[in-house]
Amino acid sequence: MKFKRLVSFFLTGILFGIIMSKSEAISWFRIHEMFRFESFHMYGIIGVAVLLGVITLKVWKLMGFRTKDGDEVRNYVMPLSPKRHLLAGTIFGLGWALIGACPGPIYVLLGQGFLIFIFVLIGAVAGTWIYAAIKHKLPH
Amino acid sequence: MSNVQTIVEILQKPWHWSLAGVMIALILFLLTYLGRSFGVSASFKTICNAFGLGKKYEYFDFDIKNDFWQIAFLLGVLLGGLISVTILYNPEPAKISQATIDHLATDFGWNYPQGDGYLPVDVFNIYNWKAIVIALVGGAFVGFGARYGNGCTSGHAITGLSHMRLPSLITVIGFFIGGLIMTWLIMPFIFGN
């Protein structure tokens, strides 16, 4: 990949880090509040993002939009396996609510200087390792 | 100069949820335009690969060059976090609902605000061994679940739902089942008075 393209990804990352901070979507309190149904804030953020995402991707498809490299927009759909999706999703959700951060925010909070997230990242990498080790025993 | 100051002042303030939603969609569009699918948790795989685990597990056996874009993106995310608490620092903590503030005070004995409204730092700090255990275990659940499910909030809730993928919808329902069980049934035993 060309260096210039990597810089584009780097700049997009900076923007994402700022958006997640300023929107408070990385706040443990906001996540807790969301799971207690005591505020509309997080539902509003995700709702607007998805609504706009659905509409724009539909329009792009109709217009035959191409990426910077001239490719069609890929829509990789993983094989349907409700048992796997629900089980994996539930395990993820247990961790998400406990530490109040999903993978994106883990990096943002690290950048903000919350050192406890070093341990969260170590845990996440360990969890990934455990998955690789017991993958063949799980329903897929 | 005064224009720059005004812009910085506007950016310092917390953003309305609708603006945040639009901006997150913009990230999805930018990454799609740049030819990649928006998702963060695959980076855990990349870290395992960097540790040389690719020799032991097929799952980590891939060419790390294909993930350079994600490494560049995540270095940006770290810097974006740093910019948010320096140049764009906002002393006002998140205006969470009074109901949540009351619940935290009564059920957990926690004061709000703390940790700039981002994190309950009275508990979640590196000098508290219980917090380190919670961080490691919580992180492990997030990492395991995200990789088993082939995606996290960005990959499934934002990207997957925007593409209207059924597996993503079921996974997001799972996120909420897990989140609700933790928040309502397990957390009272972990943080409760």
Coordinates of C-alpha atoms in Angstrom, one line a residue:
Chain A
M1 CA 0.0 0.0 0.0
K2 CA 1.3 3.4 -1.0
F3 CA 2.5 5.7 1.8
K4 CA 0.0 8.4 0.8
R5 CA -2.9 6.0 1.3
L6 CA -1.6 5.0 4.8
V7 CA -1.6 8.7 5.7
S8 CA -5.2 8.9 4.6
F9 CA -6.0 6.1 7.0
F10 CA -4.0 7.8 9.7
L11 CA -5.9 11.0 9.3
T12 CA -9.3 9.2 9.2
G13 CA -8.2 7.6 12.5
I14 CA -7.5 10.9 14.1
L15 CA -10.9 12.1 13.1
F16 CA -12.5 9.0 14.5
G17 CA -10.7 9.4 17.8
I18 CA -11.9 13.0 18.1
I19 CA -15.5 12.0 17.1
M20 CA -15.7 9.2 19.7
S21 CA -14.4 11.5 22.4
K22 CA -16.5 14.5 21.6
S23 CA -19.7 12.4 21.2
E24 CA -19.0 10.9 24.6
A25 CA -19.5 7.4 23.0
I26 CA -16.4 6.3 24.8
S27 CA -17.7 7.2 28.2
W28 CA -18.3 4.3 30.6
F29 CA -21.2 6.3 32.0
R30 CA -22.8 6.8 28.6
I31 CA -22.7 3.0 28.0
H32 CA -24.0 2.2 31.5
E33 CA -26.8 4.8 31.0
M34 CA -27.6 3.2 27.6
F35 CA -28.0 -0.3 29.0
R36 CA -30.2 1.1 31.8
F37 CA -32.4 2.8 29.2
E38 CA -32.0 6.1 31.0
S39 CA -31.0 8.3 28.0
F40 CA -31.5 8.5 24.3
H41 CA -27.9 9.7 23.6
M42 CA -26.2 6.5 22.5
Y43 CA -29.3 5.2 20.6
G44 CA -29.4 8.6 18.8
I45 CA -25.7 8.3 17.8
I46 CA -26.0 4.7 16.5
G47 CA -29.4 5.3 15.0
V48 CA -28.3 8.3 12.9
A49 CA -25.1 6.6 11.8
V50 CA -26.9 3.5 10.7
L51 CA -29.8 5.4 9.0
L52 CA -27.4 7.6 7.1
G53 CA -25.2 4.5 6.3
V54 CA -28.2 2.5 4.9
I55 CA -29.4 5.4 2.7
T56 CA -26.0 6.4 1.4
L57 CA -24.9 2.8 0.6
K58 CA -28.2 2.2 -1.2
V59 CA -27.7 5.4 -3.3
W60 CA -24.1 4.5 -4.0
K61 CA -25.2 1.1 -5.2
L62 CA -27.8 2.7 -7.5
M63 CA -25.3 5.2 -8.9
G64 CA -22.7 2.5 -9.4
F65 CA -20.3 4.3 -7.0
R66 CA -16.7 3.0 -7.1
T67 CA -13.9 3.2 -4.5
K68 CA -10.7 5.3 -5.0
D69 CA -9.1 2.3 -6.7
G70 CA -12.1 1.9 -9.1
D71 CA -13.5 -1.2 -7.3
E72 CA -17.1 -1.9 -6.5
V73 CA -18.1 -1.6 -2.8
R74 CA -17.7 -5.0 -1.4
N75 CA -20.4 -6.4 0.8
Y76 CA -19.0 -9.4 2.5
V77 CA -21.8 -11.2 4.3
M78 CA -20.6 -13.9 6.7
P79 CA -22.4 -17.3 6.6
L80 CA -25.6 -17.2 8.6
S81 CA -25.3 -19.1 11.9
P82 CA -27.7 -17.7 14.5
K83 CA -26.3 -19.8 17.4
R84 CA -22.8 -18.4 16.7
H85 CA -23.9 -14.8 16.3
L86 CA -26.0 -14.8 19.5
L87 CA -23.4 -16.6 21.6
A88 CA -20.5 -14.4 20.3
G89 CA -22.6 -11.3 20.6
T90 CA -23.7 -12.1 24.2
I91 CA -20.1 -12.8 25.3
F92 CA -19.0 -9.5 23.7
G93 CA -21.9 -7.6 25.3
L94 CA -21.0 -8.9 28.8
G95 CA -17.5 -7.4 28.4
W96 CA -18.7 -4.2 26.7
A97 CA -21.1 -3.3 29.6
L98 CA -18.5 -4.2 32.3
I99 CA -15.6 -2.1 31.0
G100 CA -17.9 0.4 29.2
A101 CA -15.9 0.3 26.0
C102 CA -15.9 -1.7 22.8
P103 CA -12.7 -2.1 20.7
G104 CA -12.7 1.4 19.1
P105 CA -13.0 3.2 22.4
I106 CA -10.3 1.0 24.0
Y107 CA -7.8 2.7 21.6
V108 CA -9.3 6.2 22.1
L109 CA -9.2 5.9 25.9
L110 CA -5.6 4.7 25.7
G111 CA -4.8 7.7 23.6
Q112 CA -6.5 9.9 26.2
G113 CA -4.1 8.5 28.8
F114 CA -6.4 6.1 30.9
L115 CA -3.7 3.6 31.7
I116 CA -6.1 0.9 33.0
F117 CA -7.0 0.4 29.3
I118 CA -3.5 -1.2 28.8
F119 CA -4.9 -4.1 30.8
V120 CA -8.2 -4.1 28.9
L121 CA -6.1 -4.3 25.6
I122 CA -4.0 -7.2 27.1
G123 CA -7.3 -8.9 28.0
A124 CA -8.7 -8.4 24.6
V125 CA -5.6 -9.8 22.9
A126 CA -5.7 -12.8 25.3
G127 CA -9.4 -13.3 24.5
T128 CA -8.5 -13.4 20.8
W129 CA -5.7 -15.9 21.5
I130 CA -8.1 -18.1 23.5
Y131 CA -10.6 -18.0 20.6
A132 CA -7.9 -19.2 18.2
A133 CA -7.0 -22.0 20.5
I134 CA -10.5 -23.4 21.1
K135 CA -12.1 -22.3 17.8
H136 CA -12.6 -25.8 16.5
K137 CA -14.7 -26.7 19.5
L138 CA -17.2 -23.9 19.1
P139 CA -20.3 -23.9 16.9
H140 CA -19.7 -21.9 13.7
Chain B
M1 CA -6.1 33.7 14.3
S2 CA -9.4 34.6 16.0
N3 CA -11.2 32.4 13.4
V4 CA -9.0 29.4 14.4
Q5 CA -9.7 30.1 18.1
T6 CA -13.5 30.2 17.4
I7 CA -13.3 26.9 15.5
V8 CA -11.3 25.3 18.3
E9 CA -13.8 26.6 20.9
I10 CA -16.7 25.2 19.0
L11 CA -14.9 21.8 18.6
Q12 CA -14.1 21.8 22.4
K13 CA -17.8 21.6 23.3
P14 CA -19.5 18.2 23.6
W15 CA -21.2 17.3 20.3
H16 CA -24.9 16.7 19.9
W17 CA -25.7 13.0 19.3
S18 CA -27.1 13.8 15.8
L19 CA -23.8 15.4 14.8
A20 CA -21.9 12.5 16.3
G21 CA -24.1 10.0 14.3
V22 CA -23.4 11.9 11.0
M23 CA -19.7 12.0 11.7
I24 CA -19.5 8.3 12.5
A25 CA -21.3 7.6 9.2
L26 CA -18.7 9.8 7.5
I27 CA -15.9 7.5 8.9
L28 CA -17.8 4.6 7.4
F29 CA -17.9 6.4 4.0
L30 CA -14.2 7.5 4.1
L31 CA -13.0 4.0 4.9
T32 CA -15.3 2.5 2.2
Y33 CA -14.0 5.0 -0.3
L34 CA -10.4 4.1 0.7
G35 CA -11.3 0.5 -0.1
R36 CA -11.5 -1.0 3.3
S37 CA -14.3 -2.2 5.6
F38 CA -14.8 -0.2 8.8
G39 CA -14.0 -2.5 11.8
V40 CA -11.7 -2.3 14.8
S41 CA -11.5 -5.6 16.5
A42 CA -9.6 -7.4 13.7
S43 CA -6.6 -5.4 15.1
F44 CA -6.5 -7.9 18.0
K45 CA -5.7 -10.6 15.4
T46 CA -3.0 -8.4 14.0
I47 CA -1.4 -8.0 17.4
C48 CA -1.4 -11.8 17.9
N49 CA 0.2 -12.1 14.4
A50 CA 2.9 -9.5 15.4
F51 CA 3.7 -11.7 18.4
G52 CA 4.5 -14.6 16.1
L53 CA 1.4 -16.6 17.0
G54 CA 0.9 -17.3 13.2
K55 CA 3.3 -20.2 13.5
K56 CA 1.1 -21.9 16.1
Y57 CA -2.4 -21.1 15.0
E58 CA -3.8 -21.0 11.5
Y59 CA -6.1 -18.2 12.5
F60 CA -3.2 -15.8 13.0
D61 CA -1.3 -17.0 9.9
F62 CA -1.6 -14.2 7.4
D63 CA 0.5 -11.5 5.8
I64 CA 0.6 -8.5 8.2
K65 CA 1.2 -6.2 5.3
N66 CA -2.5 -6.4 4.5
D67 CA -3.2 -4.9 7.9
F68 CA -0.9 -1.9 7.6
W69 CA -3.9 0.3 6.8
Q70 CA -5.5 -0.7 10.1
I71 CA -2.3 0.0 12.1
A72 CA -2.1 3.4 10.5
F73 CA -5.8 4.0 11.3
L74 CA -5.4 2.9 14.9
L75 CA -2.3 5.1 15.4
G76 CA -4.5 7.9 14.3
V77 CA -7.2 6.9 16.8
L78 CA -4.7 7.0 19.6
L79 CA -3.6 10.5 18.5
G80 CA -7.2 11.6 18.1
G81 CA -7.8 10.6 21.8
L82 CA -4.8 12.6 22.9
I83 CA -5.9 15.7 20.9
S84 CA -9.3 15.4 22.5
V85 CA -7.9 15.8 26.0
T86 CA -5.3 18.4 25.1
I87 CA -6.1 20.9 22.3
L88 CA -9.8 20.1 22.3
Y89 CA -10.1 19.5 26.1
N90 CA -13.5 20.2 27.5
P91 CA -13.8 20.6 31.3
E92 CA -17.5 19.9 31.2
P93 CA -18.2 16.2 32.0
A94 CA -20.9 14.3 30.0
K95 CA -24.4 15.4 31.0
I96 CA -25.7 11.9 31.8
S97 CA -29.2 11.5 33.1
Q98 CA -30.1 12.3 36.7
A99 CA -31.6 8.8 37.0
T100 CA -28.1 7.3 36.2
I101 CA -26.4 9.6 38.6
D102 CA -28.8 8.7 41.4
H103 CA -28.4 5.0 40.6
L104 CA -24.6 5.2 40.8
A105 CA -24.8 7.0 44.1
T106 CA -27.3 4.7 45.8
D107 CA -26.4 1.3 44.4
F108 CA -22.6 1.6 43.9
G109 CA -21.8 4.6 46.2
W110 CA -20.1 6.4 43.3
N111 CA -19.9 10.1 42.9
Y112 CA -20.5 11.8 39.5
P113 CA -18.7 13.5 37.8
Q114 CA -15.4 11.8 37.9
G115 CA -12.8 10.9 35.3
D116 CA -13.9 13.9 33.2
G117 CA -17.2 12.0 32.6
Y118 CA -15.4 9.3 30.7
L119 CA -14.5 6.7 33.3
P120 CA -15.3 5.9 37.0
V121 CA -11.6 6.4 37.9
D122 CA -12.2 6.1 41.6
V123 CA -12.5 2.3 40.8
F124 CA -11.0 2.0 37.3
N125 CA -7.4 2.9 38.1
I126 CA -4.1 0.9 37.9
Y127 CA -3.6 1.1 41.7
N128 CA -6.7 -1.0 42.3
W129 CA -6.0 -4.7 41.8
K130 CA -9.8 -5.4 41.5
A131 CA -9.9 -3.0 38.6
I132 CA -7.0 -4.7 36.9
V133 CA -8.8 -8.0 37.2
I134 CA -12.0 -6.4 35.8
A135 CA -10.1 -4.9 33.0
L136 CA -8.4 -8.1 32.0
V137 CA -11.6 -10.2 32.3
G138 CA -13.8 -7.6 30.6
G139 CA -11.2 -7.1 27.8
A140 CA -11.0 -10.9 27.3
F141 CA -14.8 -11.1 26.9
V142 CA -14.7 -8.3 24.4
G143 CA -11.8 -9.8 22.5
F144 CA -13.1 -13.3 22.5
G145 CA -16.7 -12.3 21.6
A146 CA -15.6 -9.9 18.8
R147 CA -13.4 -12.4 17.1
Y148 CA -15.8 -15.4 17.6
G149 CA -18.5 -13.2 16.1
N150 CA -16.2 -11.8 13.4
G151 CA -16.8 -8.2 14.4
C152 CA -17.5 -5.6 17.1
T153 CA -19.7 -2.5 17.3
S154 CA -18.0 -0.8 14.3
G155 CA -18.0 -3.9 12.1
H156 CA -21.5 -5.2 13.0
A157 CA -23.6 -2.4 14.5
I158 CA -22.4 0.4 12.1
T159 CA -21.0 -1.3 9.0
G160 CA -23.0 -4.5 9.0
L161 CA -26.4 -2.8 9.8
S162 CA -25.7 -0.2 7.1
H163 CA -25.3 -3.0 4.6
M164 CA -28.4 -4.6 6.1
R165 CA -26.7 -7.9 6.9
L166 CA -28.8 -10.4 8.8
P167 CA -25.8 -12.0 10.7
S168 CA -24.9 -8.5 12.0
L169 CA -28.4 -7.8 13.2
I170 CA -28.4 -11.1 15.2
T171 CA -24.9 -10.3 16.6
V172 CA -26.1 -6.8 17.7
I173 CA -29.1 -8.4 19.5
G174 CA -26.5 -10.6 21.2
F175 CA -24.5 -7.5 22.2
F176 CA -27.6 -6.2 24.0
I177 CA -28.5 -9.5 25.6
G178 CA -24.9 -9.7 27.1
G179 CA -24.9 -6.0 28.0
L180 CA -28.3 -6.2 29.8
I181 CA -27.3 -9.3 31.7
M182 CA -24.1 -7.6 32.9
T183 CA -25.7 -4.3 33.7
W184 CA -28.8 -5.6 35.5
L185 CA -27.8 -9.0 36.9
I186 CA -24.1 -9.2 37.4
M187 CA -22.8 -5.6 38.0
P188 CA -24.8 -5.3 41.3
F189 CA -22.6 -8.1 42.7
I190 CA -19.4 -6.6 41.4
F191 CA -19.9 -2.9 42.3
G192 CA -22.9 -3.0 44.7
N193 CA -22.7 -1.6 48.2

